[in-house]
CSV table of C-alpha atoms in Angstrom, one decimal:
chain,number,residue,atom,x,y,z
A,1,UNK,CA,33.6,25.9,19.7
A,2,UNK,CA,31.7,22.8,18.4
A,3,UNK,CA,29.8,23.5,15.3
A,4,UNK,CA,26.3,22.0,14.9
A,5,UNK,CA,25.7,19.9,12.0
A,6,UNK,CA,22.8,20.8,9.7
A,7,UNK,CA,22.2,17.1,9.1
A,8,UNK,CA,20.2,15.0,11.4
A,9,UNK,CA,21.9,12.3,13.4
A,10,UNK,CA,21.8,8.7,12.2
A,11,UNK,CA,19.7,7.7,15.1
A,12,UNK,CA,17.1,10.4,14.7
A,13,UNK,CA,13.5,9.7,13.8
A,14,UNK,CA,13.8,11.5,10.5
A,15,UNK,CA,16.8,9.6,9.2
A,16,UNK,CA,15.3,6.3,10.3
A,17,UNK,CA,11.9,7.0,8.8
A,18,UNK,CA,13.7,8.0,5.5
A,19,UNK,CA,15.6,4.7,5.5
A,20,UNK,CA,12.4,2.7,6.1
A,21,UNK,CA,10.7,4.5,3.2
A,22,UNK,CA,13.7,3.7,1.0
A,23,UNK,CA,13.5,0.0,2.0
A,24,UNK,CA,9.7,0.3,1.1
A,25,UNK,CA,10.7,1.8,-2.3
A,26,UNK,CA,13.0,-1.3,-3.0
A,27,UNK,CA,10.6,-3.9,-1.8
A,28,UNK,CA,6.8,-3.1,-1.9
A,29,UNK,CA,7.4,-0.2,-4.4
A,30,UNK,CA,8.9,-2.6,-7.0
A,31,UNK,CA,6.2,-5.2,-6.3
A,32,UNK,CA,3.6,-2.5,-7.0
A,33,UNK,CA,5.2,-1.5,-10.2
A,34,UNK,CA,5.1,-5.2,-11.5
A,35,UNK,CA,1.5,-5.8,-10.3
A,36,UNK,CA,0.4,-2.5,-11.8
A,37,UNK,CA,1.3,-3.8,-15.3
A,38,UNK,CA,-1.7,-6.2,-14.9
A,39,UNK,CA,-1.0,-10.0,-14.4
A,40,UNK,CA,2.4,-9.0,-12.7
A,41,UNK,CA,3.9,-8.5,-16.0
A,42,UNK,CA,2.6,-11.8,-17.6
A,43,UNK,CA,0.2,-12.3,-20.5
A,44,UNK,CA,-2.5,-14.1,-18.5
A,45,UNK,CA,-3.5,-12.5,-15.2
A,46,UNK,CA,-4.7,-15.9,-13.7
A,47,UNK,CA,-1.4,-17.3,-12.5
A,48,UNK,CA,-0.5,-14.1,-10.7
A,49,UNK,CA,-4.1,-13.8,-9.4
A,50,UNK,CA,-3.8,-17.3,-7.9
A,51,UNK,CA,-0.4,-16.4,-6.3
A,52,UNK,CA,-1.9,-13.2,-5.0
A,53,UNK,CA,-4.9,-15.1,-3.5
A,54,UNK,CA,-2.4,-17.2,-1.7
A,55,UNK,CA,-0.3,-14.2,-0.7
A,56,UNK,CA,-3.1,-12.1,0.8
A,57,UNK,CA,-4.9,-15.1,2.4
A,58,UNK,CA,-1.6,-15.9,4.3
A,59,UNK,CA,-1.1,-12.1,4.9
A,60,UNK,CA,-4.5,-11.8,6.4
A,61,UNK,CA,-3.6,-14.3,9.2
A,62,UNK,CA,0.1,-13.2,9.6
A,63,UNK,CA,-1.0,-9.6,9.9
A,64,UNK,CA,-2.8,-10.3,13.1
A,65,UNK,CA,0.3,-11.8,14.6
A,66,UNK,CA,2.9,-9.5,13.0
A,67,UNK,CA,2.5,-6.7,15.6
A,68,UNK,CA,3.6,-9.1,18.4
A,69,UNK,CA,6.4,-10.4,16.2
A,70,UNK,CA,7.6,-6.8,15.5
A,71,UNK,CA,7.6,-5.9,19.2
A,72,UNK,CA,9.5,-9.1,20.0
A,73,UNK,CA,12.0,-9.3,17.1
A,74,UNK,CA,12.5,-5.5,16.3
A,75,UNK,CA,12.2,-3.6,13.1
A,76,UNK,CA,15.5,-4.6,11.5
A,77,UNK,CA,14.8,-8.4,11.4
A,78,UNK,CA,11.1,-7.9,10.4
A,79,UNK,CA,11.9,-5.5,7.5
A,80,UNK,CA,14.8,-7.6,6.2
A,81,UNK,CA,12.7,-10.7,6.1
A,82,UNK,CA,10.1,-8.7,4.3
A,83,UNK,CA,12.6,-7.5,1.7
A,84,UNK,CA,13.8,-11.1,1.1
A,85,UNK,CA,10.2,-12.2,0.6
A,86,UNK,CA,9.6,-9.7,-2.2
A,87,UNK,CA,12.7,-10.8,-4.1
A,88,UNK,CA,11.6,-14.5,-4.0
A,89,UNK,CA,8.2,-13.6,-5.2
A,90,UNK,CA,9.6,-11.7,-8.2
A,91,UNK,CA,11.9,-14.6,-8.9
A,92,UNK,CA,9.0,-17.0,-9.1
A,93,UNK,CA,7.2,-14.8,-11.7
A,94,UNK,CA,10.3,-14.8,-13.9
A,95,UNK,CA,10.5,-18.6,-13.5
A,96,UNK,CA,6.8,-19.0,-14.3
A,97,UNK,CA,7.3,-17.0,-17.4
A,98,UNK,CA,9.8,-19.6,-18.8
A,99,UNK,CA,8.8,-22.8,-17.2
A,100,UNK,CA,5.1,-22.4,-16.1
A,101,UNK,CA,6.1,-23.6,-12.7
A,102,UNK,CA,2.8,-22.9,-10.9
A,103,UNK,CA,3.9,-24.7,-7.7
A,104,UNK,CA,6.9,-22.3,-7.1
A,105,UNK,CA,4.6,-19.4,-7.9
A,106,UNK,CA,2.1,-20.4,-5.2
A,107,UNK,CA,4.8,-21.1,-2.7
A,108,UNK,CA,6.4,-17.7,-3.4
A,109,UNK,CA,2.9,-16.1,-2.8
A,110,UNK,CA,2.5,-18.0,0.5
A,111,UNK,CA,5.9,-17.1,1.8
A,112,UNK,CA,5.5,-13.4,0.8
A,113,UNK,CA,2.3,-13.4,2.8
A,114,UNK,CA,4.3,-14.1,5.9
A,115,UNK,CA,7.2,-11.8,5.0
A,116,UNK,CA,4.9,-8.9,4.0
A,117,UNK,CA,2.9,-9.3,7.2
A,118,UNK,CA,6.2,-8.6,9.1
A,119,UNK,CA,7.2,-5.9,6.9
A,120,UNK,CA,4.1,-3.8,7.0
A,121,UNK,CA,3.7,-4.2,10.8
A,122,UNK,CA,7.1,-2.8,11.3
A,123,UNK,CA,6.5,-0.1,8.7
A,124,UNK,CA,3.3,0.9,10.5
A,125,UNK,CA,5.2,1.1,13.9
A,126,UNK,CA,7.8,3.5,12.4
A,127,UNK,CA,5.5,5.6,10.3
A,128,UNK,CA,3.0,6.2,13.2
A,129,UNK,CA,5.1,6.2,16.4
A,130,UNK,CA,8.4,7.9,15.3
A,131,UNK,CA,7.0,11.4,14.3
A,132,UNK,CA,5.8,13.9,16.8
A,133,UNK,CA,2.0,14.3,17.3
A,134,UNK,CA,2.0,17.4,15.1
A,135,UNK,CA,3.9,16.0,12.2
A,136,UNK,CA,2.3,12.6,11.6
A,137,UNK,CA,0.3,13.6,8.5
A,138,UNK,CA,3.4,15.0,6.8
A,139,UNK,CA,5.4,12.0,7.8
A,140,UNK,CA,2.9,9.5,6.5
A,141,UNK,CA,2.8,11.4,3.2
A,142,UNK,CA,6.6,11.6,2.8
A,143,UNK,CA,6.7,7.8,3.4
A,144,UNK,CA,4.1,7.3,0.8
A,145,UNK,CA,6.0,9.6,-1.6
A,146,UNK,CA,9.2,7.7,-1.3
A,147,UNK,CA,7.5,4.2,-1.3
A,148,UNK,CA,5.6,5.1,-4.5
A,149,UNK,CA,8.7,6.7,-6.0
A,150,UNK,CA,9.8,3.0,-6.2
A,151,UNK,CA,6.6,2.1,-8.0
A,152,UNK,CA,7.3,5.0,-10.5
A,153,UNK,CA,11.0,3.9,-10.9
A,154,UNK,CA,10.0,0.3,-11.4
A,155,UNK,CA,7.3,1.5,-14.0
A,156,UNK,CA,9.8,3.6,-15.8
A,157,UNK,CA,12.1,0.6,-16.1
A,158,UNK,CA,9.3,-1.4,-17.6
A,159,UNK,CA,8.3,1.5,-19.9
A,160,UNK,CA,11.8,1.9,-21.4
A,161,UNK,CA,12.3,-1.8,-21.7
A,162,UNK,CA,8.9,-2.3,-23.5
A,163,UNK,CA,8.8,0.8,-25.5
A,164,UNK,CA,9.0,-1.0,-28.9
A,165,UNK,CA,7.9,-4.3,-27.7
A,166,UNK,CA,5.4,-6.3,-29.8
A,167,UNK,CA,4.8,-8.7,-26.9
A,168,UNK,CA,2.1,-8.4,-24.2
A,169,UNK,CA,4.3,-9.2,-21.3
A,170,UNK,CA,7.3,-7.7,-19.4
A,171,UNK,CA,10.8,-8.5,-20.6
A,172,UNK,CA,13.2,-10.6,-18.5
A,173,UNK,CA,15.4,-7.5,-17.7
A,174,UNK,CA,12.4,-6.0,-15.9
A,175,UNK,CA,12.3,-8.9,-13.6
A,176,UNK,CA,16.0,-9.0,-13.0
A,177,UNK,CA,16.2,-5.4,-12.1
A,178,UNK,CA,13.3,-5.6,-9.6
A,179,UNK,CA,14.9,-8.7,-8.0
A,180,UNK,CA,18.3,-7.0,-7.5
A,181,UNK,CA,16.7,-3.8,-6.1
A,182,UNK,CA,14.6,-5.9,-3.5
A,183,UNK,CA,17.8,-7.6,-2.3
A,184,UNK,CA,19.3,-4.2,-1.7
A,185,UNK,CA,16.4,-3.2,0.3
A,186,UNK,CA,16.8,-6.4,2.4
A,187,UNK,CA,20.5,-5.5,3.2
A,188,UNK,CA,19.7,-1.9,3.9
A,189,UNK,CA,17.1,-3.0,6.6
A,190,UNK,CA,19.9,-4.6,8.7
A,191,UNK,CA,21.5,-1.2,9.1
A,192,UNK,CA,18.5,0.4,10.8
A,193,UNK,CA,18.6,1.2,14.5
A,194,UNK,CA,16.0,-0.4,16.8
A,195,UNK,CA,13.0,1.7,17.9
A,196,UNK,CA,14.1,2.0,21.5
A,197,UNK,CA,17.2,4.0,20.4
A,198,UNK,CA,15.3,6.5,18.3
A,199,UNK,CA,15.1,10.2,19.2
A,200,UNK,CA,12.3,12.3,17.9
A,201,UNK,CA,12.7,15.9,16.6
A,202,UNK,CA,11.4,17.3,19.9
A,203,UNK,CA,14.0,15.3,21.9
A,204,UNK,CA,11.6,12.6,23.2
A,205,UNK,CA,12.2,8.9,22.8
A,206,UNK,CA,10.0,6.2,21.3
A,207,UNK,CA,8.7,4.3,24.3
A,208,UNK,CA,8.4,0.5,23.8
A,209,UNK,CA,7.1,-2.1,26.3
A,210,UNK,CA,10.1,-3.3,28.3
A,211,UNK,CA,11.3,-6.9,27.8
A,212,UNK,CA,8.2,-8.2,26.0
A,213,UNK,CA,7.5,-11.9,25.9
A,214,UNK,CA,5.5,-13.8,23.3
A,215,UNK,CA,2.8,-14.3,25.9
A,216,UNK,CA,2.6,-10.6,26.9
A,217,UNK,CA,2.5,-9.6,23.2
A,218,UNK,CA,-0.4,-12.0,22.4
A,219,UNK,CA,-2.2,-10.7,25.4
A,220,UNK,CA,-1.7,-7.2,24.4
A,221,UNK,CA,-3.1,-8.2,21.0
A,222,UNK,CA,-6.3,-9.4,22.6
A,223,UNK,CA,-6.5,-6.4,24.9
A,224,UNK,CA,-6.3,-4.1,21.9
A,225,UNK,CA,-9.6,-5.3,20.6
A,226,UNK,CA,-11.2,-5.9,24.1
A,227,UNK,CA,-10.4,-2.4,25.4
A,228,UNK,CA,-10.7,-0.5,22.2
A,229,UNK,CA,-13.6,-2.3,20.7
A,230,UNK,CA,-14.5,0.7,18.6
A,231,UNK,CA,-11.6,-0.2,16.4
A,232,UNK,CA,-13.8,-2.9,14.9
A,233,UNK,CA,-15.6,-0.2,13.0
A,234,UNK,CA,-12.3,0.5,11.0
A,235,UNK,CA,-12.1,-3.1,9.9
A,236,UNK,CA,-14.3,-2.6,6.8
A,237,UNK,CA,-12.1,0.4,5.8
A,238,UNK,CA,-8.9,-1.8,6.4
A,239,UNK,CA,-10.4,-4.3,4.0
A,240,UNK,CA,-11.4,-1.8,1.4
A,241,UNK,CA,-8.1,0.1,1.4
A,242,UNK,CA,-6.5,-2.1,-1.3
A,243,UNK,CA,-9.6,-3.9,-2.5
A,244,UNK,CA,-9.7,-2.1,-5.8
A,245,UNK,CA,-6.2,-3.1,-7.2
A,246,UNK,CA,-7.2,-6.1,-9.1
A,247,UNK,CA,-10.0,-4.3,-11.0
A,248,UNK,CA,-7.7,-1.4,-11.8
A,249,UNK,CA,-4.6,-3.4,-12.7
A,250,UNK,CA,-6.3,-6.3,-14.6
A,251,UNK,CA,-9.8,-5.4,-15.6
A,252,UNK,CA,-9.0,-1.9,-16.6
A,253,UNK,CA,-5.2,-1.6,-17.4
A,254,UNK,CA,-4.4,-5.2,-18.6
A,255,UNK,CA,-7.6,-5.8,-20.6
A,256,UNK,CA,-7.6,-2.5,-22.6
A,257,UNK,CA,-4.1,-1.3,-23.3
A,258,UNK,CA,-0.9,-2.4,-25.0
A,259,UNK,CA,2.2,-3.3,-22.9
A,260,UNK,CA,4.0,0.1,-23.4
A,261,UNK,CA,0.7,2.0,-22.7
A,262,UNK,CA,0.2,-0.2,-19.6
A,263,UNK,CA,3.7,0.8,-18.5
A,264,UNK,CA,3.0,4.5,-19.1
A,265,UNK,CA,-0.3,4.2,-17.2
A,266,UNK,CA,1.6,2.6,-14.4
A,267,UNK,CA,4.1,5.6,-14.2
A,268,UNK,CA,1.2,8.0,-14.1
A,269,UNK,CA,-0.8,6.0,-11.6
A,270,UNK,CA,2.0,5.8,-9.1
A,271,UNK,CA,2.9,9.5,-9.7
A,272,UNK,CA,-0.8,10.4,-8.9
A,273,UNK,CA,-0.5,8.3,-5.7
A,274,UNK,CA,2.4,10.5,-4.7
A,275,UNK,CA,0.4,13.6,-5.3
A,276,UNK,CA,-2.5,12.2,-3.4
A,277,UNK,CA,-0.4,11.4,-0.4
A,278,UNK,CA,1.2,14.7,-0.3
A,279,UNK,CA,-2.0,16.6,-0.7
A,280,UNK,CA,-3.9,14.7,2.1
A,281,UNK,CA,-0.9,14.4,4.4
A,282,UNK,CA,-0.2,18.0,4.6
A,283,UNK,CA,-3.8,18.9,4.8
A,284,UNK,CA,-4.3,16.6,7.8
A,285,UNK,CA,-1.5,18.6,9.6
A,286,UNK,CA,-2.8,22.1,9.2
A,287,UNK,CA,-2.1,23.7,12.6
A,288,UNK,CA,-4.7,26.4,12.4
A,289,UNK,CA,-7.6,23.8,12.4
A,290,UNK,CA,-8.3,21.7,15.4
A,291,UNK,CA,-7.5,18.0,15.0
A,292,UNK,CA,-11.0,16.9,15.7
A,293,UNK,CA,-12.4,19.2,12.9
A,294,UNK,CA,-9.6,18.0,10.5
A,295,UNK,CA,-10.7,14.4,11.1
A,296,UNK,CA,-14.4,15.2,10.3
A,297,UNK,CA,-13.4,17.2,7.2
A,298,UNK,CA,-11.1,14.5,6.0
A,299,UNK,CA,-13.9,11.8,6.4
A,300,UNK,CA,-16.4,13.9,4.4
A,301,UNK,CA,-13.9,14.8,1.6
A,302,UNK,CA,-12.8,11.2,1.3
A,303,UNK,CA,-16.4,10.0,0.8
A,304,UNK,CA,-17.0,12.8,-1.8
A,305,UNK,CA,-13.8,11.9,-3.6
A,306,UNK,CA,-14.6,8.2,-3.6
A,307,UNK,CA,-18.0,8.7,-5.1
A,308,UNK,CA,-16.7,11.2,-7.6
A,309,UNK,CA,-13.8,9.1,-9.0
A,310,UNK,CA,-15.9,5.9,-9.1
A,311,UNK,CA,-18.8,7.7,-10.8
A,312,UNK,CA,-16.3,8.6,-13.5
A,313,UNK,CA,-15.2,5.0,-13.6
A,314,UNK,CA,-18.8,3.9,-14.2
A,315,UNK,CA,-19.3,6.2,-17.1
A,316,UNK,CA,-15.9,5.0,-18.6
A,317,UNK,CA,-17.0,1.4,-18.0
A,318,UNK,CA,-20.3,2.0,-19.7
A,319,UNK,CA,-18.6,3.2,-22.8
A,320,UNK,CA,-16.2,0.2,-22.9
A,321,UNK,CA,-18.4,-2.6,-21.8
A,322,UNK,CA,-18.7,-3.9,-25.4
A,323,UNK,CA,-14.9,-4.3,-25.8
A,324,UNK,CA,-13.8,-7.8,-26.0
A,325,UNK,CA,-10.6,-9.9,-26.1
A,326,UNK,CA,-10.8,-9.8,-30.0
A,327,UNK,CA,-10.6,-6.0,-30.1
A,328,UNK,CA,-7.2,-4.4,-30.6
A,329,UNK,CA,-5.9,-2.9,-27.3
A,330,UNK,CA,-5.5,0.9,-27.0
A,331,UNK,CA,-2.2,2.6,-27.4
A,332,UNK,CA,-1.2,6.0,-26.1
A,333,UNK,CA,-1.1,7.2,-29.8
A,334,UNK,CA,-4.7,6.4,-30.3
A,335,UNK,CA,-7.4,8.9,-30.3
A,336,UNK,CA,-9.5,8.9,-27.1
A,337,UNK,CA,-6.7,7.7,-24.8
A,338,UNK,CA,-6.7,10.9,-22.7
A,339,UNK,CA,-9.9,10.3,-20.8
A,340,UNK,CA,-8.7,6.9,-19.8
A,341,UNK,CA,-5.3,8.2,-18.7
A,342,UNK,CA,-6.9,10.9,-16.5
A,343,UNK,CA,-9.3,8.3,-14.9
A,344,UNK,CA,-6.4,6.0,-14.1
A,345,UNK,CA,-4.6,8.9,-12.6
A,346,UNK,CA,-7.7,9.7,-10.5
A,347,UNK,CA,-7.8,6.1,-9.3
A,348,UNK,CA,-4.2,6.5,-8.1
A,349,UNK,CA,-4.7,9.8,-6.3
A,350,UNK,CA,-7.7,8.5,-4.4
A,351,UNK,CA,-5.9,5.2,-3.4
A,352,UNK,CA,-3.1,7.0,-1.6
A,353,UNK,CA,-5.4,9.6,-0.1
A,354,UNK,CA,-7.6,6.9,1.3
A,355,UNK,CA,-4.6,5.2,3.0
A,356,UNK,CA,-3.0,8.4,4.2
A,357,UNK,CA,-6.2,9.2,6.0
A,358,UNK,CA,-6.5,5.7,7.5
A,359,UNK,CA,-2.9,5.8,8.8
A,360,UNK,CA,-3.6,9.3,10.3
A,361,UNK,CA,-6.8,8.3,11.9
A,362,UNK,CA,-4.9,5.4,13.6
A,363,UNK,CA,-2.1,7.7,14.7
A,364,UNK,CA,-4.7,10.2,16.1
A,365,UNK,CA,-6.3,7.6,18.2
A,366,UNK,CA,-3.2,6.7,20.3
A,367,UNK,CA,0.5,7.4,20.9
A,368,UNK,CA,1.2,3.9,22.5
A,369,UNK,CA,3.8,2.2,20.4
A,370,UNK,CA,2.9,-1.3,21.3
A,371,UNK,CA,-0.8,-0.6,20.5
A,372,UNK,CA,0.3,1.1,17.2
A,373,UNK,CA,2.1,-2.0,16.2
A,374,UNK,CA,-0.9,-4.3,16.9
A,375,UNK,CA,-3.2,-1.9,15.1
A,376,UNK,CA,-0.9,-1.8,12.1
A,377,UNK,CA,-0.9,-5.6,12.1
A,378,UNK,CA,-4.7,-5.6,12.2
A,379,UNK,CA,-4.8,-3.1,9.4
A,380,UNK,CA,-2.5,-5.0,7.1
A,381,UNK,CA,-4.1,-8.3,8.0
A,382,UNK,CA,-7.6,-7.4,7.2
A,383,UNK,CA,-6.5,-5.3,4.1
A,384,UNK,CA,-5.0,-8.5,2.9
A,385,UNK,CA,-8.0,-10.5,3.5
A,386,UNK,CA,-9.9,-7.9,1.4
A,387,UNK,CA,-7.4,-8.3,-1.4
A,388,UNK,CA,-7.5,-12.0,-1.3
A,389,UNK,CA,-11.2,-11.8,-1.9
A,390,UNK,CA,-10.9,-9.2,-4.6
A,391,UNK,CA,-8.2,-11.1,-6.5
A,392,UNK,CA,-10.3,-14.3,-6.4
A,393,UNK,CA,-13.4,-12.4,-7.7
A,394,UNK,CA,-11.2,-11.0,-10.5
A,395,UNK,CA,-10.2,-14.5,-11.4
A,396,UNK,CA,-13.9,-15.8,-11.5
A,397,UNK,CA,-14.5,-13.4,-14.6
A,398,UNK,CA,-17.5,-11.6,-13.4
A,399,UNK,CA,-18.6,-8.7,-15.7
A,400,UNK,CA,-16.4,-5.6,-15.5
A,401,UNK,CA,-19.4,-3.4,-14.6
A,402,UNK,CA,-20.4,-5.7,-11.6
A,403,UNK,CA,-16.9,-5.7,-10.5
A,404,UNK,CA,-16.7,-1.9,-10.6
A,405,UNK,CA,-20.0,-1.5,-8.7
A,406,UNK,CA,-18.8,-4.0,-6.0
A,407,UNK,CA,-15.5,-2.0,-5.6
A,408,UNK,CA,-17.4,1.3,-5.3
A,409,UNK,CA,-19.8,0.0,-2.7
A,410,UNK,CA,-17.1,-1.6,-0.6
A,411,UNK,CA,-14.9,1.5,-0.6
A,412,UNK,CA,-17.6,4.1,0.0
A,413,UNK,CA,-19.5,2.0,2.5
A,414,UNK,CA,-16.3,1.5,4.6
A,415,UNK,CA,-15.9,5.1,5.0
A,416,UNK,CA,-19.5,5.5,6.2
A,417,UNK,CA,-19.1,2.8,8.8
A,418,UNK,CA,-15.7,4.2,10.2
A,419,UNK,CA,-17.2,7.8,10.4
A,420,UNK,CA,-18.7,7.4,13.9
A,421,UNK,CA,-15.3,6.4,15.4
A,422,UNK,CA,-13.7,9.4,13.7
A,423,UNK,CA,-16.3,11.8,14.9
A,424,UNK,CA,-16.3,10.5,18.5
A,425,UNK,CA,-12.9,9.2,19.4
A,426,UNK,CA,-10.4,11.6,17.7
A,427,UNK,CA,-10.0,14.4,20.1
A,428,UNK,CA,-8.1,17.7,20.2
A,429,UNK,CA,-4.9,17.7,22.2
């Protein structure tokens, strides 16, 4: 008698999604940890801001074509190239710290824009199309948990190494550790199975277009907008989904806190993102509530949360608007640190809840794997265009209050614009 294994098979959707999430932990997760320190771990945020403008400007274009590339090249190649891109970018930051080589840093931003476009399109295909219809919310949340565990681990590395630091920048060992982990993620991606070989938990297989050509993929990209024109109303939400990071990382965290406190804030921020993804992901899959009702409730709750958290940010910014560069930075041992810590955690919770909802909305609109890859490409491309704008605005040095109000308006307004699509197009199955 053959005994059944309690462990899922290597080619199962569960194992492959876990591996992709682990690759995300080692690449984008570590990138997030470094960026979350403010200025990507450097004293002055401007060099990293300029690199991020180059990164996200390139990403915004690459994202539109990345879905076609993912369908043609497969998830192994696209994710592996993405992992290499993150390692090169972190290397350029370490190089800049010692040599001020701005050219290499800008090049690294440009190449990561291309690599990340491929990475996130493949990630979107896996996260949205591998799970069964009734488990997409939980799958998205678990991907987010594992991804942001990388951000937490990277932040803990920085915290331990900067615990007694008098400097205002990350130590070399932080950069070396993150480079090494990104390279491990690149190698791990080559061990994945391609989507056409994946078996879901209900026994069904992921269906991909047969023998796609570049011409057919580009045509499918155009058809995705032409036939599903309603997706255009999601574009502002795509742009808003990471728009707030420069304000939170640079204007809030870098400008007001010591390096060790920024490291602690970073740990708490990404931990809050994990909690936000879990809470929203599981809520979106509650079986006793119809899917169309869940979609409407999620939209309403997301809007209320956005306005509540950013209203708290407004009050905090009002109290700190007189703080200037000459004033000593806040440490976690100082009185009055607790409200700042809780606000930063609320920012993190909202960030992941926002993106979890957005991924779930896209997954609820279609089960077509080719269309999902294209939608994921649109999502990351437009998201990156929004980040390129927000990093540039952050570099221009507008007042912190105006930057906060701009973020609040963009994020809340995008939910309102997307609401009609959620209400009308997400149906019960």
